[in-house]
Coordinates of C-alpha atoms in Angstrom, one line a residue:
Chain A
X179 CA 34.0 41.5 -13.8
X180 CA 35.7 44.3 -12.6
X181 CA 33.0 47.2 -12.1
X182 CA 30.0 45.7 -10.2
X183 CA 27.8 44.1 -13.1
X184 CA 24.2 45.4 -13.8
X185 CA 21.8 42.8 -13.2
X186 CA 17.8 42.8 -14.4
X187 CA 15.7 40.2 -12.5
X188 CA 12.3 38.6 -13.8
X189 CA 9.8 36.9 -11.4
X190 CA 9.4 39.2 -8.0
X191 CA 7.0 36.6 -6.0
X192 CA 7.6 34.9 -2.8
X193 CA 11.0 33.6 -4.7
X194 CA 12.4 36.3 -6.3
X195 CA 11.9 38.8 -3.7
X196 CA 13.8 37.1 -1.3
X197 CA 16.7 36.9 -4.1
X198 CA 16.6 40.2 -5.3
X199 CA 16.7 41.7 -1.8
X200 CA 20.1 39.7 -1.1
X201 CA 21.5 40.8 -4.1
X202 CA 20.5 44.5 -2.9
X203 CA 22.2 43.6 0.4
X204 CA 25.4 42.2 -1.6
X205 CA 25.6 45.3 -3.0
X206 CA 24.6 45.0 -6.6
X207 CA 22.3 47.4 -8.7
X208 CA 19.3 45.4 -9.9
X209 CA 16.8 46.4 -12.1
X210 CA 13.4 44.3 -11.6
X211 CA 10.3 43.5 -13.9
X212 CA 7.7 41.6 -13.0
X213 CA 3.9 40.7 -14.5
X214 CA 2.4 42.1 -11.1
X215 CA 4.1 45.1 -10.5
X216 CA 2.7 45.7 -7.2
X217 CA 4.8 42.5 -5.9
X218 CA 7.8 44.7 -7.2
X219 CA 7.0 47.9 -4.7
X220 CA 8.4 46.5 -1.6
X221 CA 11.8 46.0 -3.7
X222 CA 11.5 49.2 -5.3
X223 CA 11.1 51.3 -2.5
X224 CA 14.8 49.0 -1.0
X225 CA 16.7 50.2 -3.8
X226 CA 15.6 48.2 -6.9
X227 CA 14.6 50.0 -10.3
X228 CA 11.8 49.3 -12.1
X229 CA 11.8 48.8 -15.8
X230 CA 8.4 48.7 -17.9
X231 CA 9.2 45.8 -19.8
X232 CA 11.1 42.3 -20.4
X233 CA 12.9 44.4 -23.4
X234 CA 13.8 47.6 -21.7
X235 CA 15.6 45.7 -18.8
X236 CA 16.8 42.9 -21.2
X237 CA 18.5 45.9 -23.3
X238 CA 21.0 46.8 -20.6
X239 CA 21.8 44.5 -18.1
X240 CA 24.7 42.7 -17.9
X241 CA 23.1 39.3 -16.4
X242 CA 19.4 38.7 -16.1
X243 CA 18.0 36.1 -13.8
X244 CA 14.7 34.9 -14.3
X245 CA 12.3 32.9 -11.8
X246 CA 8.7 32.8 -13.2
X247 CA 6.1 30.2 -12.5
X248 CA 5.8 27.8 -15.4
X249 CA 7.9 26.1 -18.4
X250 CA 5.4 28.5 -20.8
X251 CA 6.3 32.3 -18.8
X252 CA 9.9 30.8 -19.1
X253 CA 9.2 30.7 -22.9
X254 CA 6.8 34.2 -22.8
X255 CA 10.4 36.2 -21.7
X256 CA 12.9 34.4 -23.3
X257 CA 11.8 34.3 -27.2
X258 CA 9.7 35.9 -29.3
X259 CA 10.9 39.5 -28.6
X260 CA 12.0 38.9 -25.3
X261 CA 15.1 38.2 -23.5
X262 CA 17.1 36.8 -25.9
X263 CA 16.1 39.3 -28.2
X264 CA 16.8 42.2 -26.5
X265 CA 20.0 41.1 -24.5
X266 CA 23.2 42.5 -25.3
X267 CA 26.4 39.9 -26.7
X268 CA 28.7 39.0 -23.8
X269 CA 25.2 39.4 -21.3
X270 CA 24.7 35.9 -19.2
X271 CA 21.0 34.6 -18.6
X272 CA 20.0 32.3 -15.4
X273 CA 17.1 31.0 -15.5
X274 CA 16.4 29.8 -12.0
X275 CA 12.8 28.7 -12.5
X276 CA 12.0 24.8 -12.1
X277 CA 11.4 24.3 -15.5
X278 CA 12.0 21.3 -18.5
X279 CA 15.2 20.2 -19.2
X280 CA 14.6 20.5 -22.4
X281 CA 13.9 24.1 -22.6
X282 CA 16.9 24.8 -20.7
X283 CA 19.0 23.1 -24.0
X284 CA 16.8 25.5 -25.9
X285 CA 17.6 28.8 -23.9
X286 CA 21.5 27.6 -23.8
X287 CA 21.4 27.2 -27.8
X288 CA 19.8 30.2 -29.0
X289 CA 21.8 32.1 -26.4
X290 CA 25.2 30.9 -28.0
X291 CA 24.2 31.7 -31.4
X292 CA 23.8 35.9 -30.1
X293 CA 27.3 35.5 -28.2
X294 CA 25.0 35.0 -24.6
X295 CA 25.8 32.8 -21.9
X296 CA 22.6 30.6 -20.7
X297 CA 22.7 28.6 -17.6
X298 CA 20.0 26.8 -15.8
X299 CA 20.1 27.1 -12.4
X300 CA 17.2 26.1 -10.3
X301 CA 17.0 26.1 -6.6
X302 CA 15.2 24.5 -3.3
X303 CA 14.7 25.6 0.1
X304 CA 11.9 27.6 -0.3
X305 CA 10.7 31.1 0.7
X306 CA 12.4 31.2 3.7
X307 CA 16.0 30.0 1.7
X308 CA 15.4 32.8 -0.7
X309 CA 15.0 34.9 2.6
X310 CA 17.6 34.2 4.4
X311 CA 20.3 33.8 1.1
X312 CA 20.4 29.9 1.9
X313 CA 19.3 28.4 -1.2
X314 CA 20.7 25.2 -2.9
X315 CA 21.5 26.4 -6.3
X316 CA 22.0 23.6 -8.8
X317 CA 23.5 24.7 -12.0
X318 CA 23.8 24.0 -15.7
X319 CA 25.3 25.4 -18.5
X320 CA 28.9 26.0 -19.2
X321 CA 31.3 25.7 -16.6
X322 CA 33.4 29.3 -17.1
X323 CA 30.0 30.9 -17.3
X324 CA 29.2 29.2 -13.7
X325 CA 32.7 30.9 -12.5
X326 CA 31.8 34.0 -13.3
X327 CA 28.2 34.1 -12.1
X328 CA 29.4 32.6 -8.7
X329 CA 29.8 35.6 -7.1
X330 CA 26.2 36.4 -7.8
X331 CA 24.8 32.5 -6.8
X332 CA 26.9 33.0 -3.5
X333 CA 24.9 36.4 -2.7
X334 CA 21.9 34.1 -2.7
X335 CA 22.4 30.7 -1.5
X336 CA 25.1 28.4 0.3
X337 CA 24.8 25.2 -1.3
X338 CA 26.1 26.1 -5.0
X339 CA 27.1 23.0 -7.1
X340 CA 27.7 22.7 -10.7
X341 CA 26.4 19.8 -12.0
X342 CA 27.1 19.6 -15.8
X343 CA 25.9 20.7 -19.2
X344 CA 23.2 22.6 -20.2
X345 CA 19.7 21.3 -18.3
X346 CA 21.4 19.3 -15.8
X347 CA 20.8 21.9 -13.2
X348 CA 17.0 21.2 -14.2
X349 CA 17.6 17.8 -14.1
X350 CA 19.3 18.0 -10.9
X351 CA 15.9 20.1 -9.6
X352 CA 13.9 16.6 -10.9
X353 CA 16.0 14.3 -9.1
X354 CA 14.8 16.2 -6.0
X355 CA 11.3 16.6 -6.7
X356 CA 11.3 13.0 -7.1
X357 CA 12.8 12.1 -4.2
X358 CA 10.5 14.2 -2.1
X359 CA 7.2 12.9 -4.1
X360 CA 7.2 9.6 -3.1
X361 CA 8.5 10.8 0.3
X362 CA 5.4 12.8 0.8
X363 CA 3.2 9.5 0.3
X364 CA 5.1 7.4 2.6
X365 CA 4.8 10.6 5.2
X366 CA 1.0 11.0 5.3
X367 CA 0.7 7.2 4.7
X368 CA 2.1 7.0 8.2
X369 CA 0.7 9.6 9.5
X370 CA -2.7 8.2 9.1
X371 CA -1.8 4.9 9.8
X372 CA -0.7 6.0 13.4
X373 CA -4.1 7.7 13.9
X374 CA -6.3 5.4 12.9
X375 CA -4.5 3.1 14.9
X376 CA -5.6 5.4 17.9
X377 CA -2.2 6.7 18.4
X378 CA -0.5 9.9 19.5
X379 CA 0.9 11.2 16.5
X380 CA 3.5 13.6 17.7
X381 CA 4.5 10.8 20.2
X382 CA 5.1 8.8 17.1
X383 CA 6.8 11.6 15.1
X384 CA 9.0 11.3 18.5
X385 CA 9.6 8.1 17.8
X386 CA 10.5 7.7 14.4
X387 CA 11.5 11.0 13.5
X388 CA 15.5 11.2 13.8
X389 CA 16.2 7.0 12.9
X390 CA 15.8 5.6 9.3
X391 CA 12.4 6.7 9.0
X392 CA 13.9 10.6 9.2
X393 CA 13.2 13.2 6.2
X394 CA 12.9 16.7 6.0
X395 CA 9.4 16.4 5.0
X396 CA 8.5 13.7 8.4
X397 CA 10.7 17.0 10.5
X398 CA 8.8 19.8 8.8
X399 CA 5.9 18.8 6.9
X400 CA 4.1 16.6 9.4
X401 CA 4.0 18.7 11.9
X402 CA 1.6 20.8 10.2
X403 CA 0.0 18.4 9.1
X404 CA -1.3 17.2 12.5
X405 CA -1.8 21.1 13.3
X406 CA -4.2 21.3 10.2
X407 CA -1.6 24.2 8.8
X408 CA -2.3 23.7 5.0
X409 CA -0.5 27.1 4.3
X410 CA 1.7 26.9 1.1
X411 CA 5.4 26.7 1.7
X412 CA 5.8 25.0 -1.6
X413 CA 2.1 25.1 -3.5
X414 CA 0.3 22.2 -4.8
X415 CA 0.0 23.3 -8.4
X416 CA 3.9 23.8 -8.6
X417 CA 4.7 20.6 -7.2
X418 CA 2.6 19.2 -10.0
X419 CA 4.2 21.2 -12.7
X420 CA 7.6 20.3 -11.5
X421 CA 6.5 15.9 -11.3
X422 CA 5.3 16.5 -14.3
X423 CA 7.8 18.1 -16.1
X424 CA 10.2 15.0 -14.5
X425 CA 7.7 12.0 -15.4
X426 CA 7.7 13.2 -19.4
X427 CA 11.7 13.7 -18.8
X428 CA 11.8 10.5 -17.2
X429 CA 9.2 8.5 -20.2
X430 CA 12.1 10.4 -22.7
X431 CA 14.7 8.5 -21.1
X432 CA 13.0 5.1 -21.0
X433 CA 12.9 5.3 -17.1
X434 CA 9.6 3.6 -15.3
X435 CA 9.1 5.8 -12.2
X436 CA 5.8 4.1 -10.5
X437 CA 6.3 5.8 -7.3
X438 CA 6.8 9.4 -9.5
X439 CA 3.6 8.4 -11.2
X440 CA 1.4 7.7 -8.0
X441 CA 2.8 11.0 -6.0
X442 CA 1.9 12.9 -9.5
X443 CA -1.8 11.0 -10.0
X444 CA -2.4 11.5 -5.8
X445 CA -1.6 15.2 -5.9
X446 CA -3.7 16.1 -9.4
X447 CA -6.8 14.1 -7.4
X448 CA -5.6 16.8 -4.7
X449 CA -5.9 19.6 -7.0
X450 CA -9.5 18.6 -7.8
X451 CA -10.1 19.0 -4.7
X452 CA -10.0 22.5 -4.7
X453 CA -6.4 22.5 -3.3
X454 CA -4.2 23.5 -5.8
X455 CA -3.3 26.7 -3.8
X456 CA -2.4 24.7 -0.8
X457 CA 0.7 23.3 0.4
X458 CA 2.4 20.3 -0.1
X459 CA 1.4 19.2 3.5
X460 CA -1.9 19.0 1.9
X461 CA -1.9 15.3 0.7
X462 CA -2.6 14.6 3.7
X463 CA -5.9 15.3 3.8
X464 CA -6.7 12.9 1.2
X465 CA -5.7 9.8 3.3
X466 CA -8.0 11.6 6.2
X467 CA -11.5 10.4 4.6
Chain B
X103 CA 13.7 -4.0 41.6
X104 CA 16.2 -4.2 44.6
X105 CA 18.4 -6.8 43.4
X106 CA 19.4 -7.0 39.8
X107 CA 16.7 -9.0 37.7
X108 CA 17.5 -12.2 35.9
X109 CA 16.9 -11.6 32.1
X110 CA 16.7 -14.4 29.7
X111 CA 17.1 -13.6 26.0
X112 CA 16.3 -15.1 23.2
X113 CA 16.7 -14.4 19.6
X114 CA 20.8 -13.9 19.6
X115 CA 21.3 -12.4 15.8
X116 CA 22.9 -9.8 14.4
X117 CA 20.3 -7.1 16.7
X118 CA 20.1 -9.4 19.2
X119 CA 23.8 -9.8 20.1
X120 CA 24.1 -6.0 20.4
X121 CA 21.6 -5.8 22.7
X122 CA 23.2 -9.0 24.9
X123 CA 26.1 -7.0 24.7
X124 CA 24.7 -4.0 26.2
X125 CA 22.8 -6.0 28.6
X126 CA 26.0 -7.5 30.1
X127 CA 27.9 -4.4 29.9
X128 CA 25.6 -2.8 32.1
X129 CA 26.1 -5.3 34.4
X130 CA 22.7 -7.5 34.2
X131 CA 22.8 -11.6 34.5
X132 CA 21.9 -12.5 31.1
X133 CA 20.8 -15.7 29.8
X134 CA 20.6 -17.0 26.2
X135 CA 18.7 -18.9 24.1
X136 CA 19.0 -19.3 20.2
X137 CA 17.5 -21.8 17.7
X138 CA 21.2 -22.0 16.3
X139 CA 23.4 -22.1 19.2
X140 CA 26.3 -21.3 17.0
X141 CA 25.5 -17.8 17.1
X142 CA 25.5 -17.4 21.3
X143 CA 28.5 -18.7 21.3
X144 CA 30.5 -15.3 21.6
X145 CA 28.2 -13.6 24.1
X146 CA 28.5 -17.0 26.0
X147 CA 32.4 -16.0 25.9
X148 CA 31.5 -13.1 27.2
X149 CA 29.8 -13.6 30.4
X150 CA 25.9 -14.7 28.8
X151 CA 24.6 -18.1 30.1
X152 CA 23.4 -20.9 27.7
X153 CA 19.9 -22.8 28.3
X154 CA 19.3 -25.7 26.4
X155 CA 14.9 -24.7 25.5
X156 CA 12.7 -21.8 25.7
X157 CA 10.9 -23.3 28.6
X158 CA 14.1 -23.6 30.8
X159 CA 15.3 -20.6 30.2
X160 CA 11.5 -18.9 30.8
X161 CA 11.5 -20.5 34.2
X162 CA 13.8 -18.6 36.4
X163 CA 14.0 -15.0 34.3
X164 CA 12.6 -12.0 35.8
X165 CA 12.5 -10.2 32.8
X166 CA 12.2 -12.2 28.8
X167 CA 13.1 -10.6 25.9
X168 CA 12.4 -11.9 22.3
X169 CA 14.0 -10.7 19.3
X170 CA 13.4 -13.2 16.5
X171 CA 12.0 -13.3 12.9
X172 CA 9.0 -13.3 11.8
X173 CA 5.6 -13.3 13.6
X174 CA 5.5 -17.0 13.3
X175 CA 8.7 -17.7 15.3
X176 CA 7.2 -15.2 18.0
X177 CA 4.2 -17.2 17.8
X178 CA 5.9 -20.5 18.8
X179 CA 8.6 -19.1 21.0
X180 CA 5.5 -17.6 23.4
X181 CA 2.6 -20.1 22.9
X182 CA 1.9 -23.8 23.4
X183 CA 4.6 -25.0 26.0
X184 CA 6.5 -21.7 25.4
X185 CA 7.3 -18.8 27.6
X186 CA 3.6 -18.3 28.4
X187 CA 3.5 -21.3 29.6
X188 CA 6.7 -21.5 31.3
X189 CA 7.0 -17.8 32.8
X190 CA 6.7 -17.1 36.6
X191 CA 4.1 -14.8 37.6
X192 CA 5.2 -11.6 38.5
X193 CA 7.8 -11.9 35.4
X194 CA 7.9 -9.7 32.7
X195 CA 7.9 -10.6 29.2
X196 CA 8.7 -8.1 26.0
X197 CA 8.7 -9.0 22.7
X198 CA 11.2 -6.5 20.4
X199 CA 10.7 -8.4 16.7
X200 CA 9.1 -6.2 14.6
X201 CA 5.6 -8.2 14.5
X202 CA 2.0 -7.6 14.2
X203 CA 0.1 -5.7 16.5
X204 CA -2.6 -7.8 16.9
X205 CA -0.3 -10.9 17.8
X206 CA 1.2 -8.3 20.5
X207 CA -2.2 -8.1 22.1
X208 CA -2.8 -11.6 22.1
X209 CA 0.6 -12.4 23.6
X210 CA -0.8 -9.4 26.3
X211 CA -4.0 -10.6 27.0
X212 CA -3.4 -14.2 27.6
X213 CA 0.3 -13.1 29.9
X214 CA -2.3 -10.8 31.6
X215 CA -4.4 -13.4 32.9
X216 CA -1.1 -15.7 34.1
X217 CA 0.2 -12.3 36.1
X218 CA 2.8 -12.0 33.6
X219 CA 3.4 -8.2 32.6
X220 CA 3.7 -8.5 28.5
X221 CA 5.5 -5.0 26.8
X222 CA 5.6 -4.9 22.8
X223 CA 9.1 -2.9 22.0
X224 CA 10.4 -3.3 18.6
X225 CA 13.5 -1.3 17.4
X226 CA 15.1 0.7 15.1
X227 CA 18.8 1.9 14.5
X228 CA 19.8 -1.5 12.6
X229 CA 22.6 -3.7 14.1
X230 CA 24.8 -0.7 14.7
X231 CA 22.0 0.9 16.6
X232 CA 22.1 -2.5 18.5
X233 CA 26.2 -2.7 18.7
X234 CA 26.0 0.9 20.5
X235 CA 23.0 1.1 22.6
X236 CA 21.8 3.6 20.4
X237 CA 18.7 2.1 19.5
X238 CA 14.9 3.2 19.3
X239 CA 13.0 1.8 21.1
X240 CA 8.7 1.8 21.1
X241 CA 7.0 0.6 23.7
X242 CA 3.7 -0.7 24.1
X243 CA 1.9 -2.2 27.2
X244 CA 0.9 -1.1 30.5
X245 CA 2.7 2.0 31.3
X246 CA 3.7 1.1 35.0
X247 CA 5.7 -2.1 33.3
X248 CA 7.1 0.0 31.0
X249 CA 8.3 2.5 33.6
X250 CA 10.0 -0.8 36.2
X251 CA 11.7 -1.8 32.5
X252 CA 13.0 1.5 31.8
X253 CA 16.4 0.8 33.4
X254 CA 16.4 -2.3 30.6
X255 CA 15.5 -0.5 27.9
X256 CA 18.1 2.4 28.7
X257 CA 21.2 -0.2 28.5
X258 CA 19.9 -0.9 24.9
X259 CA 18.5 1.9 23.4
X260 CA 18.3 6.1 23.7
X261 CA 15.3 7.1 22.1
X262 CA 12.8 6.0 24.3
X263 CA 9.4 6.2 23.8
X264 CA 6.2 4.9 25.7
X265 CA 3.7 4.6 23.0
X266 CA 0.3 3.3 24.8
X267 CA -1.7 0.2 25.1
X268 CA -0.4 -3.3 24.2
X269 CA 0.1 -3.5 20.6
X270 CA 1.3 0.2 20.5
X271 CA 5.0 -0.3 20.0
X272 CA 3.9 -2.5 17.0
X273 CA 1.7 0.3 15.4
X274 CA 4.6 2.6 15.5
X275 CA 7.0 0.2 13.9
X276 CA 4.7 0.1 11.4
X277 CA 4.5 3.9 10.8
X278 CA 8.1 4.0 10.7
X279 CA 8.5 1.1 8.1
X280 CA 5.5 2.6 6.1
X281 CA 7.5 6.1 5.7
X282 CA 10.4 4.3 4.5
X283 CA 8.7 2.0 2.2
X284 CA 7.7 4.9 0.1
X285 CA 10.9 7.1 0.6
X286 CA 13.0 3.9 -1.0
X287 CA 11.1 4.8 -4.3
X288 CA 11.6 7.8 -4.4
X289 CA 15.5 8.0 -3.6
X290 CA 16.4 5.0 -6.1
X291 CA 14.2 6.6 -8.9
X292 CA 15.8 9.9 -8.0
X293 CA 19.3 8.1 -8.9
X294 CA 18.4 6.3 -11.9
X295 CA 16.7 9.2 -13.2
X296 CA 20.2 11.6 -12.6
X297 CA 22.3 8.9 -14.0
X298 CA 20.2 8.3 -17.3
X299 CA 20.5 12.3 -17.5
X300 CA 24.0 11.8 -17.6
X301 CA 24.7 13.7 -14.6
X302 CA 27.1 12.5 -11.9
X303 CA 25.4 11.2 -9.2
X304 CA 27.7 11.9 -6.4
X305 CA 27.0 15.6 -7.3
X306 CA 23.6 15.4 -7.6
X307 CA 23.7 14.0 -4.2
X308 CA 26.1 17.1 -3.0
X309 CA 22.8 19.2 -4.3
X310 CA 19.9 17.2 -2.5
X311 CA 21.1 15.6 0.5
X312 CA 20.8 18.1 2.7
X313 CA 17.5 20.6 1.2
X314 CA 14.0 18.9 1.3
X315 CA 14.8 16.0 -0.2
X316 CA 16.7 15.1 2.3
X317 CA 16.4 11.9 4.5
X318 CA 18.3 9.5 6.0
X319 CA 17.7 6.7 3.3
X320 CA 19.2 9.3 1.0
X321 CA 22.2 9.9 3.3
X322 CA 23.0 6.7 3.8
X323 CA 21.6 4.0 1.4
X324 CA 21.9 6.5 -2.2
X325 CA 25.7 6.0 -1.7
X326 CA 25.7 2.4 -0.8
X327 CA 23.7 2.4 -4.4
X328 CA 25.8 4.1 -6.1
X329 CA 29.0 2.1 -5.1
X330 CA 27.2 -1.2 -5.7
X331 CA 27.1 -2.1 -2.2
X332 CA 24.2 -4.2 -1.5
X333 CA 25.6 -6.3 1.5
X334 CA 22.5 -6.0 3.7
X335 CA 21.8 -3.7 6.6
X336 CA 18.3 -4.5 6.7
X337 CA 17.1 -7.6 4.9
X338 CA 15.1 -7.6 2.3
X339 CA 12.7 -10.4 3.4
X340 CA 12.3 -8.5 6.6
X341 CA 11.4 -5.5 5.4
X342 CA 8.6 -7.7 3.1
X343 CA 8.1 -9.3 6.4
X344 CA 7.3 -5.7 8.0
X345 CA 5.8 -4.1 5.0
X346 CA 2.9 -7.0 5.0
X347 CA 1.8 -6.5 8.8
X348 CA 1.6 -3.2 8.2
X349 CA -0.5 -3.3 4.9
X350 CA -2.3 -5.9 6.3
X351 CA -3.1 -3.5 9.6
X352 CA -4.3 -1.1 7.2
X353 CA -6.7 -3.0 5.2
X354 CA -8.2 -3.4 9.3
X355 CA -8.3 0.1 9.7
X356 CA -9.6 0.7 6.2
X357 CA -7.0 3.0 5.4
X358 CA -6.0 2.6 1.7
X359 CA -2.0 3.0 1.1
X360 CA -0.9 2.5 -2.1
X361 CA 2.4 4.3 -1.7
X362 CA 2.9 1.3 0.7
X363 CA 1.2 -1.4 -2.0
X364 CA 3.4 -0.2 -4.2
X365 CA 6.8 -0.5 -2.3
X366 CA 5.4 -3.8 -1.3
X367 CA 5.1 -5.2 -4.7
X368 CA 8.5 -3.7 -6.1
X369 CA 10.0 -5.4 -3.1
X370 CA 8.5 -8.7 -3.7
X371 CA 9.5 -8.4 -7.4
X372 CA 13.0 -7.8 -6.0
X373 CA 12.6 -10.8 -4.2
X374 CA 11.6 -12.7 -6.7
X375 CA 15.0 -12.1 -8.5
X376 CA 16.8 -13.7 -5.7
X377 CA 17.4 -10.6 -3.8
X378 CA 15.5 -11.4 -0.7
X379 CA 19.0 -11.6 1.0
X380 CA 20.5 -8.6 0.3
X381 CA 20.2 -5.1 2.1
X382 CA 17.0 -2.8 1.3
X383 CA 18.7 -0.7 -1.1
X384 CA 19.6 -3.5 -3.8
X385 CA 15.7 -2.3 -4.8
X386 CA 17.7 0.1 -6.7
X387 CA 18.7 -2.7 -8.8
X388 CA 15.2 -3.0 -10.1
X389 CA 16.0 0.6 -11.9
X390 CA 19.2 -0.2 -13.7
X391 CA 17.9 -2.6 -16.0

């Protein structure tokens, strides 16, 4: 790419906004769309262009990067008169939603057949990665179409590794949603094991927090627990998309995942609760009753 | 404590040696007892002093320290013609196996009422924690024995933490072994679930090592996986062993843990295949099939 490529981003929440206002800061001319428009008007008014529609910015961009909420908004933009219908031949799509593996395939196929590049390319590291352009960024797809688009990855995060065909950057995503699912029971397990036991539980997070017992959730998550901070980081009802998403990938593959399973069944009885909109941290309160 | 204390030890295995070792290297008179005398036979070499029973060697210490298997073996090494009986008063005794609280507070109680100071201090950092000095150490007990064995506890550990009444330093084991417990699942389902995807795992790792899935079981055990490596670290049996107390210690409490249940019986089934030997992450064996 020799002249700066034109790039249309879908999906300004907490997420995307962070993205698009790094690729500002890189220096590239994005044009933005997004269901809510008013989550859009803080990027707007720091340089990004609106566009009314998935269409009208599919039409002209040059790569489009999406980040919605769910497998089906994924779907909404990319078929039936969306993306795919609208991009131009030689465009490249990222979709950097946590989304199925599956669909990823999907996007990557029907993308070919129009002369499109597809990757998948989902991230971790939250609101405050998106931020701060420190993202992990696990991609899919085909491996030239990853070279070219690393310029664009490396305006938004610092972990960038491509992992294989088509959906193995979603599967990649699954690997770590799994490992942090069970994580998060053994977390609040011992977090309410310590206070029941009648002891202090940031004298125990001293203890055990930096030997083989250490996790980014026991450093970050607990901590907020104990403080009653149930604020979303990473929500509820996305973590239960995302094990979800991995258990049917994992049933596919002839994989028992008990401990998946139980994170998955322990946050839906979470989600009952009323606490869908929480954070992750919010497990916890189950094991306080 | 003008003049240096006389420490017996007993319980010379793999942790145990390390923490001779350090003993001795921080100039302390150290002697040794071991069920197999075979395995004191080094530190003997190296400056430790053999007795022939538990009894003789509780005599004339100023300080015991027991670091043996299972709650059963701390049972007979302190009760019935053991160091209870055998201890001066004024001496201070401190159980580091990992063992159950409530036989900590027993052990307390009836070295309380012989003058004997009793501390409960089990460990972690594994036997290179042990080797180094770099061990953690939680400490439970009355706080003004804990502070006279601080010097002792400095030559064999660095994170130092008192922890509260007798039984204390047991709870907080527990809370550590319950966090891992679940974490195991997590990280060897992670793995089988990237390598039935087809991805390679090594990269998958380069992706989620270091984001929000990361831990040190991840780090450390995922590539031991990976590799085949199974030799153990940590036992097997003893992390059943630990995994029991604590679900037992629950049950007490009424706190229900079924991310713990779950590890438990996934590490029994292990067991059951002949495993009980090898290092904690040969559970990941249980996925490959």
């Amino acid at each position: 790419m020799e002249k700066q490529p034109v790039i249309g981003f879908i999906g300004t929440g907490v997420m995307g906004s962070g993205m698009v206002r790094q690729l500002l800061k890189s220096g590239y001319s994005v044009r933005v769309f997004n269901r809510t428009k008013a989550k859009a008007e803080p990027l707007i008014k720091d340089g990004a262009v609106w566009r009314d529609s998935v269409a009208e910015l599919a039409k002209d961009a040059d790569i489009i990067i999406t980040i919605v909420g769910y497998p089906k908004d994924v779907e909404a933009i990319y078929f039936n008169g969306g993306i795919l219908d609208n991009a131009k031949a030689g465009a490249t799509v990222i979709d950097m939603t946590t989304s199925s593996p599956e669909l990823a395939i999907k996007i990557y196929e029907e993308a070919k057949a129009k002369g499109i590049a597809a990757l998948d390319a989902p991230v971790s590291g939250g609101d405050i990665g998106a931020r701060n352009g420190t993202l992990s960024i696990m991609v899919g797809g085909d491996e030239d179409a990853f070279q070219r688009m690393l310029p664009i990855f490396k305006a938004m995060g610092e972990n960038i590794v491509y992992q294989g065909k088509a959906g193995s950057g979603q599967h990649t995503k699954m690997a770590n949603q799994i490992t942090i699912a069970a994580n998060m029971l053994g977390v609040c397990e011992a977090l309410a094991y310590a206070e029941r036991a009648g002891l202090d539980p940031e004298r125990v997070l001293a203890s055990i927090s930096n030997g083989a017992a250490a996790s980014w959730s026991l450093s970050n998550l607990a901590p907020r627990m104990l403080k009653g901070d149930f604020a979303p980081g990473f929500y509820v009802k996305h973590f239960i998309k995302d094990m979800t998403i991995a258990l049917e990938s994992a049933a596919k593959m002839g994989l028992r995942a008990p401990g998946l399973a139980l994170a998955k069944e322990r946050y839906e009885a979470l989600a009952e609760r009323g606490e869908a909109d929480s954070g992750t941290q919010a497990l916890y309160k189950l094991y306080k009753e």
